[in-house]
Coordinates of C-alpha atoms in Angstrom, one line a residue:
M7 CA 0.0 0.0 0.0
P8 CA 1.4 3.4 -0.9
P9 CA 2.7 5.5 2.0
E10 CA 0.1 8.3 1.5
K11 CA -2.7 5.7 1.9
I12 CA -1.1 4.3 5.1
V13 CA -1.1 7.8 6.6
L14 CA -4.7 8.4 5.6
L15 CA -5.7 5.0 7.0
S16 CA -4.1 5.9 10.4
L17 CA -5.9 9.3 10.4
L18 CA -9.1 7.5 9.6
A19 CA -8.7 5.1 12.6
L20 CA -7.9 8.0 14.9
L21 CA -10.8 10.1 13.9
L22 CA -13.4 7.3 14.0
T23 CA -12.5 6.5 17.6
S24 CA -13.2 10.1 18.6
L25 CA -16.6 10.5 17.0
V26 CA -19.8 9.9 18.9
D27 CA -23.0 9.1 17.0
G28 CA -26.2 11.0 18.0
G29 CA -29.8 10.1 17.4
E30 CA -31.9 12.3 15.2
A31 CA -35.3 12.5 13.7
N32 CA -35.5 11.2 10.1
G33 CA -36.8 12.8 7.0
L34 CA -39.4 10.8 5.0
M35 CA -40.1 11.2 1.3
L36 CA -42.9 10.0 -0.9
T37 CA -43.4 9.8 -4.6
L38 CA -45.7 12.6 -5.8
E39 CA -47.5 12.2 -9.0
R40 CA -49.7 14.4 -11.2
T41 CA -51.9 12.6 -13.7
A42 CA -54.7 13.5 -16.1
H43 CA -57.6 11.7 -17.7
A44 CA -56.4 11.0 -21.2
N45 CA -59.6 12.2 -23.0
A46 CA -60.7 15.1 -20.8
R47 CA -59.7 18.7 -21.3
L48 CA -61.2 21.5 -19.3
G49 CA -61.2 25.3 -19.6
V50 CA -60.9 27.8 -16.8
T51 CA -64.7 27.8 -16.3
Q52 CA -64.8 24.1 -15.5
L53 CA -61.7 24.3 -13.4
R54 CA -63.3 27.2 -11.4
H55 CA -66.4 25.1 -10.9
R56 CA -64.4 22.1 -9.6
D57 CA -62.4 24.4 -7.3
R58 CA -65.6 26.0 -6.0
L59 CA -66.9 22.6 -4.9
R60 CA -63.7 22.0 -3.1
H61 CA -63.9 25.4 -1.4
R62 CA -67.3 24.5 0.1
R63 CA -65.5 21.8 1.9
V64 CA -62.6 24.0 2.9
L65 CA -65.0 26.6 4.4
Q66 CA -67.1 24.0 6.1
Q67 CA -64.3 22.2 7.9
R68 CA -63.1 23.7 10.9
G69 CA -35.3 10.7 3.7
V70 CA -32.6 10.6 1.5
T71 CA -33.1 8.9 -1.8
D72 CA -34.3 9.9 -5.3
F73 CA -38.0 9.3 -5.8
P74 CA -39.1 9.1 -9.4
V75 CA -42.4 10.9 -10.2
E76 CA -44.9 9.7 -12.8
G77 CA -47.7 11.6 -14.6
T78 CA -48.0 15.0 -16.1
F79 CA -49.1 18.4 -15.1
D80 CA -51.6 20.2 -17.4
P81 CA -54.0 22.7 -15.7
F82 CA -56.5 22.1 -18.6
R83 CA -56.9 18.4 -17.9
V84 CA -58.8 16.7 -15.2
G85 CA -55.6 16.2 -13.0
L86 CA -54.9 15.5 -9.4
Y87 CA -51.8 15.0 -7.3
F88 CA -51.3 11.6 -5.7
T89 CA -48.6 9.5 -4.0
R90 CA -48.2 5.8 -3.2
V91 CA -48.2 4.5 0.4
K92 CA -47.6 0.9 1.7
L93 CA -49.8 -0.4 4.4
G94 CA -50.1 -3.6 6.4
N95 CA -48.0 -6.8 6.8
P96 CA -47.3 -8.1 4.2
S97 CA -47.4 -4.6 2.8
K98 CA -49.7 -3.5 0.0
E99 CA -49.4 -0.4 -2.1
F100 CA -52.2 2.2 -2.5
Y101 CA -52.5 5.3 -4.6
V102 CA -53.8 8.1 -2.4
Q103 CA -54.8 11.7 -3.3
I104 CA -52.8 14.5 -1.6
D105 CA -55.1 16.8 0.3
T106 CA -53.9 19.6 2.5
G107 CA -57.5 20.5 3.3
S108 CA -58.2 17.3 5.4
D109 CA -56.3 15.4 8.2
M110 CA -56.8 11.7 7.8
L111 CA -55.3 9.0 5.6
W112 CA -57.9 6.6 4.5
V113 CA -58.1 3.8 1.8
N114 CA -60.9 1.8 0.4
C115 CA -61.4 -1.5 2.1
N116 CA -62.8 -4.9 0.9
H117 CA -66.5 -5.3 0.7
C118 CA -66.8 -1.5 0.0
S119 CA -70.1 -0.3 -1.2
G120 CA -69.8 2.2 -4.0
C121 CA -66.1 2.0 -4.4
P122 CA -65.0 2.0 -8.1
K123 CA -63.1 -1.0 -9.3
S124 CA -61.3 0.6 -12.2
S125 CA -59.7 4.0 -12.8
G126 CA -59.4 6.3 -15.8
L127 CA -56.0 7.4 -14.4
Q128 CA -54.5 4.1 -15.7
I129 CA -53.7 2.8 -12.3
K130 CA -54.7 -0.5 -10.7
L131 CA -57.0 0.0 -7.8
E132 CA -56.5 -2.0 -4.6
F133 CA -58.6 -2.7 -1.5
F134 CA -57.2 -3.0 2.0
D135 CA -58.2 -6.3 3.8
P136 CA -57.6 -6.0 7.5
S137 CA -57.8 -9.8 7.9
A138 CA -55.0 -10.3 5.4
S139 CA -52.6 -8.2 7.5
S140 CA -51.0 -9.8 10.6
T141 CA -50.7 -6.4 12.4
A142 CA -54.1 -4.8 11.7
K143 CA -56.1 -3.8 14.7
A144 CA -59.4 -2.1 14.8
I145 CA -59.6 1.0 17.1
S146 CA -62.2 0.5 19.8
C147 CA -64.5 3.3 20.9
S148 CA -62.8 3.5 24.3
D149 CA -59.4 4.1 22.7
D150 CA -58.1 7.7 23.3
R151 CA -57.3 7.8 19.6
C152 CA -61.0 7.5 18.8
S153 CA -61.6 10.9 20.4
L154 CA -58.8 12.4 18.3
G155 CA -60.7 11.2 15.2
A156 CA -63.6 13.4 16.2
Q157 CA -61.5 16.4 15.5
S158 CA -61.5 15.6 11.8
S159 CA -64.8 13.8 11.1
D160 CA -68.2 12.9 12.2
S161 CA -67.4 9.8 14.4
G162 CA -69.3 7.2 16.3
C163 CA -69.4 3.5 17.3
N164 CA -70.6 0.6 15.2
D165 CA -72.2 -2.6 16.4
Y166 CA -68.8 -4.2 16.8
N167 CA -67.5 -1.4 19.2
Q168 CA -65.3 -0.1 16.4
C169 CA -64.5 3.6 16.2
G170 CA -66.2 4.8 13.0
Y171 CA -66.0 7.9 10.9
M172 CA -67.8 9.8 8.1
F173 CA -66.0 12.4 6.0
K174 CA -68.4 14.7 4.2
Y175 CA -67.3 16.7 1.1
G176 CA -68.7 19.9 -0.2
D177 CA -69.5 18.4 -3.7
G178 CA -71.9 16.0 -2.0
S179 CA -69.6 13.0 -1.9
A180 CA -68.7 11.2 1.4
A181 CA -66.7 8.3 2.8
S182 CA -67.4 6.3 5.9
G183 CA -65.8 3.3 7.6
Y184 CA -63.8 2.6 10.7
Y185 CA -60.4 3.4 12.1
I186 CA -57.7 0.7 12.3
S187 CA -54.0 0.7 13.3
D188 CA -51.5 -1.0 11.1
S189 CA -47.9 -0.6 9.7
F190 CA -47.1 2.3 7.5
H191 CA -43.9 1.6 5.4
F192 CA -41.4 4.2 4.3
N193 CA -37.8 5.0 3.7
T194 CA -35.9 7.2 6.2
A195 CA -32.8 9.3 5.7
V196 CA -30.2 8.5 8.4
D197 CA -27.4 10.6 7.1
S198 CA -26.3 12.3 3.9
S199 CA -27.0 9.5 1.5
V200 CA -27.9 6.3 3.4
T201 CA -31.6 5.2 3.5
S202 CA -33.3 2.5 5.5
N203 CA -36.6 0.7 5.1
S204 CA -38.7 1.4 8.1
S205 CA -42.3 1.1 9.3
A206 CA -44.4 2.5 12.1
P207 CA -47.9 1.9 13.4
V208 CA -50.3 4.6 12.4
V209 CA -54.1 4.9 12.6
F210 CA -55.9 5.3 9.3
G211 CA -59.3 4.9 7.9
C212 CA -60.8 1.8 6.3
S213 CA -63.6 3.0 4.1
T214 CA -66.5 0.6 3.5
V215 CA -69.0 3.0 1.9
V216 CA -68.3 5.9 -0.5
S217 CA -70.7 8.1 -2.4
G218 CA -70.8 11.0 -4.9
D219 CA -67.8 11.8 -7.0
L220 CA -65.7 9.2 -5.1
T221 CA -67.6 6.5 -6.9
K222 CA -66.8 7.7 -10.4
P223 CA -64.1 5.7 -12.2
D224 CA -62.7 8.5 -14.4
R225 CA -60.5 9.9 -11.7
A226 CA -60.8 7.1 -9.2
I227 CA -58.0 6.6 -6.6
D228 CA -57.5 4.2 -3.6
G229 CA -58.1 6.9 -1.0
I230 CA -57.1 10.2 0.4
F231 CA -53.9 11.3 2.3
G232 CA -54.8 14.2 4.5
F233 CA -51.9 16.6 5.4
G234 CA -53.7 18.7 8.0
Q235 CA -52.6 19.6 11.5
Q236 CA -54.9 17.5 13.7
G237 CA -53.7 14.6 16.0
L238 CA -54.5 11.7 13.7
S239 CA -52.8 13.1 10.6
V240 CA -49.9 10.9 9.6
I241 CA -47.6 13.9 10.0
S242 CA -48.7 14.3 13.6
Q243 CA -48.5 10.6 14.4
L244 CA -45.0 10.0 13.0
S245 CA -43.7 13.2 14.6
A246 CA -45.2 12.1 18.0
Q247 CA -43.3 8.8 17.6
G248 CA -40.0 10.7 17.0
I249 CA -39.8 9.3 13.5
T250 CA -40.0 12.4 11.3
P251 CA -40.0 16.2 12.0
N252 CA -43.3 17.8 12.4
A253 CA -43.2 19.3 8.9
F254 CA -43.8 18.4 5.2
S255 CA -42.8 20.0 1.9
H256 CA -43.5 19.8 -1.7
C257 CA -42.0 20.9 -5.0
L258 CA -44.4 20.7 -7.9
K259 CA -43.1 20.7 -11.5
G260 CA -44.9 23.1 -13.8
E261 CA -44.5 22.5 -17.5
N262 CA -43.6 18.8 -17.4
G263 CA -45.5 17.8 -14.4
G264 CA -44.7 15.6 -11.4
G265 CA -42.8 16.8 -8.4
I266 CA -41.7 15.6 -5.0
L267 CA -43.4 15.3 -1.6
V268 CA -41.3 15.2 1.6
L269 CA -42.3 14.4 5.2
G270 CA -39.7 16.8 6.6
Q271 CA -38.4 20.2 5.6
I272 CA -36.8 20.9 2.2
V273 CA -33.9 23.2 2.9
E274 CA -32.8 25.9 0.5
P275 CA -31.0 29.2 1.3
N276 CA -33.6 31.5 -0.4
I277 CA -36.6 30.2 1.4
V278 CA -38.6 33.0 3.1
Y279 CA -41.2 32.3 5.8
T280 CA -44.4 33.8 7.1
P281 CA -46.2 32.8 10.3
L282 CA -49.3 30.6 10.1
V283 CA -52.4 32.2 11.6
P284 CA -53.0 30.6 15.0
L285 CA -55.9 28.4 15.8
E286 CA -56.9 27.8 12.2
T287 CA -57.8 24.4 10.8
H288 CA -56.3 25.1 7.4
Y289 CA -53.0 26.6 6.3
N290 CA -54.0 30.3 6.7
V291 CA -51.4 33.1 6.3
N292 CA -51.6 36.8 6.5
L293 CA -51.4 38.4 3.1
Q294 CA -50.8 42.2 3.6
S295 CA -50.5 43.7 0.1
I296 CA -50.0 43.0 -3.6
A297 CA -47.6 44.8 -6.0
V298 CA -47.6 44.7 -9.8
N299 CA -44.4 45.7 -11.5
G300 CA -43.1 47.1 -8.2
Q301 CA -46.2 49.3 -7.6
T302 CA -48.3 48.4 -4.5
L303 CA -52.0 48.2 -5.3
N304 CA -54.3 50.7 -3.6
I305 CA -56.3 48.1 -1.5
D306 CA -57.6 48.6 2.0
R307 CA -55.6 46.3 4.2
S308 CA -58.7 45.3 6.1
V309 CA -59.6 43.2 3.0
F310 CA -56.8 40.9 3.9
S311 CA -57.6 40.6 7.6
E312 CA -58.3 37.2 9.1
S313 CA -61.9 36.6 10.1
E314 CA -64.1 33.6 10.3
N315 CA -63.9 31.8 6.9
G316 CA -61.8 34.7 5.7
G317 CA -58.1 35.5 5.1
T318 CA -55.7 33.7 2.8
I319 CA -55.3 29.9 2.5
I320 CA -52.4 28.0 0.9
D321 CA -54.0 24.9 -0.6
S322 CA -52.2 22.5 -3.0
G323 CA -55.5 20.8 -3.7
T324 CA -56.9 23.8 -5.6
T325 CA -56.0 23.9 -9.3
L326 CA -56.2 27.7 -9.9
A327 CA -55.9 30.6 -7.5
Y328 CA -58.6 33.0 -6.1
L329 CA -58.6 36.6 -4.9
A330 CA -61.1 38.2 -2.7
E331 CA -63.6 40.4 -4.6
E332 CA -62.1 43.7 -3.4
T333 CA -58.6 42.8 -4.6
Y334 CA -59.4 41.2 -7.9
D335 CA -60.4 44.2 -10.0
P336 CA -57.4 46.4 -9.0
F337 CA -55.1 43.4 -9.8
V338 CA -56.5 42.9 -13.3
T339 CA -56.5 46.6 -14.0
A340 CA -52.9 46.9 -13.0
I341 CA -51.8 44.0 -15.3
T342 CA -53.8 45.4 -18.2
R343 CA -52.3 48.9 -17.8
S344 CA -48.8 47.5 -17.7
V345 CA -49.2 45.6 -21.0
S346 CA -51.7 47.4 -23.0
Q347 CA -49.1 49.0 -25.3
Y348 CA -47.6 45.6 -26.2
V349 CA -50.6 43.3 -26.4
R350 CA -54.3 43.4 -27.4
P351 CA -56.6 43.1 -24.4
L352 CA -59.9 41.3 -24.8
R353 CA -62.6 39.4 -22.9
S354 CA -63.2 35.7 -23.3
N355 CA -65.7 33.6 -21.3
G356 CA -65.7 36.2 -18.6
S357 CA -61.9 36.3 -18.2
Q358 CA -59.5 39.1 -19.0
C359 CA -57.3 37.9 -21.9
Y360 CA -54.6 39.2 -24.1
L361 CA -53.4 38.5 -27.6
T362 CA -49.7 38.6 -28.2
T363 CA -47.1 37.3 -30.6
A364 CA -44.3 37.9 -28.0
S365 CA -43.1 35.9 -25.1
I366 CA -45.2 36.6 -22.0
S367 CA -42.0 36.7 -19.9
E368 CA -40.9 39.7 -21.9
K369 CA -44.1 41.8 -21.8
F370 CA -46.0 40.9 -18.6
P371 CA -44.9 42.3 -15.2
P372 CA -43.9 40.3 -12.1
V373 CA -46.3 40.3 -9.3
S374 CA -45.4 40.3 -5.6
L375 CA -47.6 38.9 -2.9
N376 CA -46.4 40.4 0.4
F377 CA -47.0 38.6 3.7
A378 CA -46.5 39.1 7.4
G379 CA -42.9 38.9 8.5
G380 CA -41.6 40.6 5.3
A381 CA -42.0 37.4 3.1
A382 CA -42.7 38.0 -0.5
M383 CA -43.9 35.5 -3.1
I384 CA -42.8 36.6 -6.5
L385 CA -45.1 35.4 -9.4
R386 CA -43.8 35.2 -13.0
P387 CA -46.3 35.7 -15.8
E388 CA -46.7 32.0 -16.2
D389 CA -47.8 31.9 -12.5
Y390 CA -50.9 34.0 -13.1
L391 CA -51.6 33.5 -16.9
L392 CA -52.8 30.4 -18.9
Q393 CA -52.8 30.1 -22.6
Q394 CA -56.3 29.5 -23.8
D395 CA -56.2 29.5 -27.6
S396 CA -54.6 31.3 -30.5
V397 CA -55.9 33.8 -33.1
G398 CA -53.9 33.6 -36.3
D399 CA -50.2 33.9 -35.3
A400 CA -51.1 35.5 -31.9
A401 CA -51.5 33.4 -28.7
M402 CA -54.3 34.2 -26.3
W403 CA -53.3 34.3 -22.7
C404 CA -55.8 34.8 -19.9
I405 CA -55.6 35.7 -16.3
A406 CA -56.2 32.4 -14.5
I407 CA -56.5 33.9 -11.0
Q408 CA -60.2 34.0 -10.4
K409 CA -62.5 36.2 -8.2
I410 CA -64.3 34.9 -5.1
E411 CA -67.3 37.1 -4.5
G412 CA -68.7 38.0 -1.1
Q413 CA -66.5 35.8 1.0
G414 CA -63.4 37.8 1.8
I415 CA -61.1 34.9 1.1
T416 CA -58.0 34.3 -1.0
I417 CA -56.9 30.8 -2.0
L418 CA -53.5 30.1 -3.5
G419 CA -53.6 26.9 -5.5
D420 CA -51.3 24.9 -7.8
L421 CA -51.2 27.7 -10.4
I422 CA -49.2 29.8 -8.0
L423 CA -47.5 27.0 -6.0
K424 CA -45.9 25.2 -8.9
D425 CA -42.2 25.6 -9.6
K426 CA -41.6 26.5 -6.0
I427 CA -40.4 24.7 -2.9
V428 CA -43.2 25.1 -0.3
V429 CA -42.4 24.1 3.3
Y430 CA -45.1 23.6 6.0
D431 CA -43.2 23.8 9.3
L432 CA -45.8 22.8 11.8
D433 CA -43.5 22.9 14.8
G434 CA -42.5 26.5 13.9
Q435 CA -46.1 27.3 12.9
R436 CA -44.9 28.9 9.6
I437 CA -44.9 28.3 5.9
G438 CA -42.0 29.0 3.6
W439 CA -41.3 29.1 -0.1
T440 CA -38.9 29.9 -2.9
N441 CA -38.9 29.7 -6.7
Y442 CA -37.1 26.4 -7.7
D443 CA -36.6 24.1 -10.6
C444 CA -38.5 21.1 -9.2
S445 CA -36.7 18.7 -11.6
S446 CA -33.5 19.4 -9.6
P447 CA -32.4 17.6 -6.4
V448 CA -33.5 19.0 -3.1
N449 CA -31.9 19.1 0.3
V450 CA -34.0 17.7 3.1
S451 CA -33.7 18.6 6.8
T452 CA -33.7 15.7 9.3
R453 CA -34.3 18.1 12.2
S454 CA -37.3 20.0 13.6
S455 CA -37.2 23.8 13.5
R456 CA -37.1 23.6 17.3
D457 CA -33.8 21.8 17.3
K458 CA -30.5 23.8 17.3
T459 CA -28.9 21.8 14.5
E460 CA -30.0 20.9 11.0
V461 CA -28.8 18.4 8.4
S462 CA -29.7 18.8 4.8
N463 CA -29.7 15.8 2.4
A464 CA -29.8 15.8 -1.4
G465 CA -33.0 14.5 -2.8
Q466 CA -31.1 12.7 -5.5
V467 CA -28.1 10.7 -4.3
E468 CA -25.2 9.4 -6.5
H469 CA -24.2 6.0 -5.1
K470 CA -21.2 5.7 -7.4
N471 CA -17.7 6.9 -6.3
S472 CA -17.1 10.4 -7.5
A473 CA -13.9 12.3 -8.1
H474 CA -15.6 15.2 -6.4
C475 CA -16.4 14.9 -2.7
K476 CA -19.9 16.3 -2.7
L477 CA -19.9 17.7 0.9
Y478 CA -22.8 20.0 0.1
K479 CA -25.1 17.0 0.7
V480 CA -24.6 17.5 4.4
I481 CA -24.8 21.1 5.7
P482 CA -23.9 21.5 9.4
T483 CA -25.3 24.6 11.0
S484 CA -23.5 24.4 14.4
M485 CA -20.3 23.1 15.9
S486 CA -22.1 20.1 17.2
M487 CA -22.5 18.9 13.6
I488 CA -18.8 18.8 12.9
P489 CA -18.5 15.1 13.9
L490 CA -21.2 14.2 11.4
L491 CA -19.4 16.2 8.7
L492 CA -16.1 14.4 9.4
Q493 CA -17.9 11.0 9.2
T494 CA -19.4 11.9 5.9
T495 CA -16.0 13.1 4.6
L496 CA -14.3 9.9 5.7
L497 CA -17.0 7.6 4.2
Y498 CA -17.4 9.4 0.9
C499 CA -14.0 10.9 0.2
I500 CA -11.2 9.0 2.0
L501 CA -12.6 5.5 1.9
P502 CA -13.1 5.4 -1.9
F503 CA -9.5 6.8 -2.3
L504 CA -8.1 4.0 -0.1
W505 CA -10.1 1.4 -1.9
N506 CA -9.0 2.4 -5.4

């Protein structure tokens, strides 16, 4: 062995004996998918109608490895975001819709009345069978966790002393069944690039009856994955067990679709945060002003104030975005004034549209949504416009942000949230974001915001030896993290050198 390698090997042995491993909460990542019905294509009017049904519900209800993402994103198609979860022993995989407007994870169970048996989303539907899992246990009515379920649904007892639920949706659909506890399988990040297969018991819903739109096969899915803040959400359950931080994040691709969903915090230097409004069921934030091309709109700040069923909600389950009535007209007027000398304004199906032969990024102004704490969300033209059609050689772009009349509410949906990292830090009671290319790797924190240290892990990990020691995959933020940094350096830089 060459002398330089003997020296490095000695240093390696010395340093390893001086390092102390510390336990830490793990990040958890799930595949996020966006899909669309192959033959369905909707305009803004239909999308607005679908979102309106969802908003009735909103207003009524008070690791790391590379995860490939399937599906496409097209706001004119009948699309939805979903991920895959594994439940039971032996484990079985289910496709579940992402929903930040509800709390519980539930899947369709065997002998379900009304559950569709096929899906136009070109996925194979499954049914959970508690008797086929060696670890499935029904939750009794006397179990403390049954009372937690009452925070998120109408609950009660059935004839078998099982804790039951009924979720009612604003579009008239509903799901009912009973709560069970079983294994939830996932990958955890234990350091900069090593993952482990893990499982933990979680309480989730076993739906035996569904109705309304949930019965339709065109967009059928195995269940719904709620990402709310109540005690029986998977986020809350895993955090309480010390498995993941009390946070989740997403990065949704725009043009090509797909994205990533992380149970933990995506870390990026440019993320800005605004506080969550306390004591709200949904993810309410305090929008304070809107600026178009650097000019703040003349809007009374009381319009943005939080009140019952009012304020601003960040909701990844809404396709478009919606402004309160008093802010909508000033916003559209400011956009039109800014571009009228370059494009031809016109009205189409009730929306303000523009004909242009130029790139919208060259002619349309940036928009800034300004929130409490000094956080600004910068919108590019493609974050508030959608191409509707073309007239000759001119493309018709329309303002896709819609008006909500008489409710004093603003909802920021996928139209605005795409091409951004969005972090829901529940421990810190804040939401953060930054513009980002969601096809790129992301860094994931394995720490809670309450902890003094934080480790970031690349969302895509190269397992091959590299001539470059990619130490940016572990980012220590205090002196206590130096041992971990040294371990990573030894494992990923020195050992490959000794081996070769």
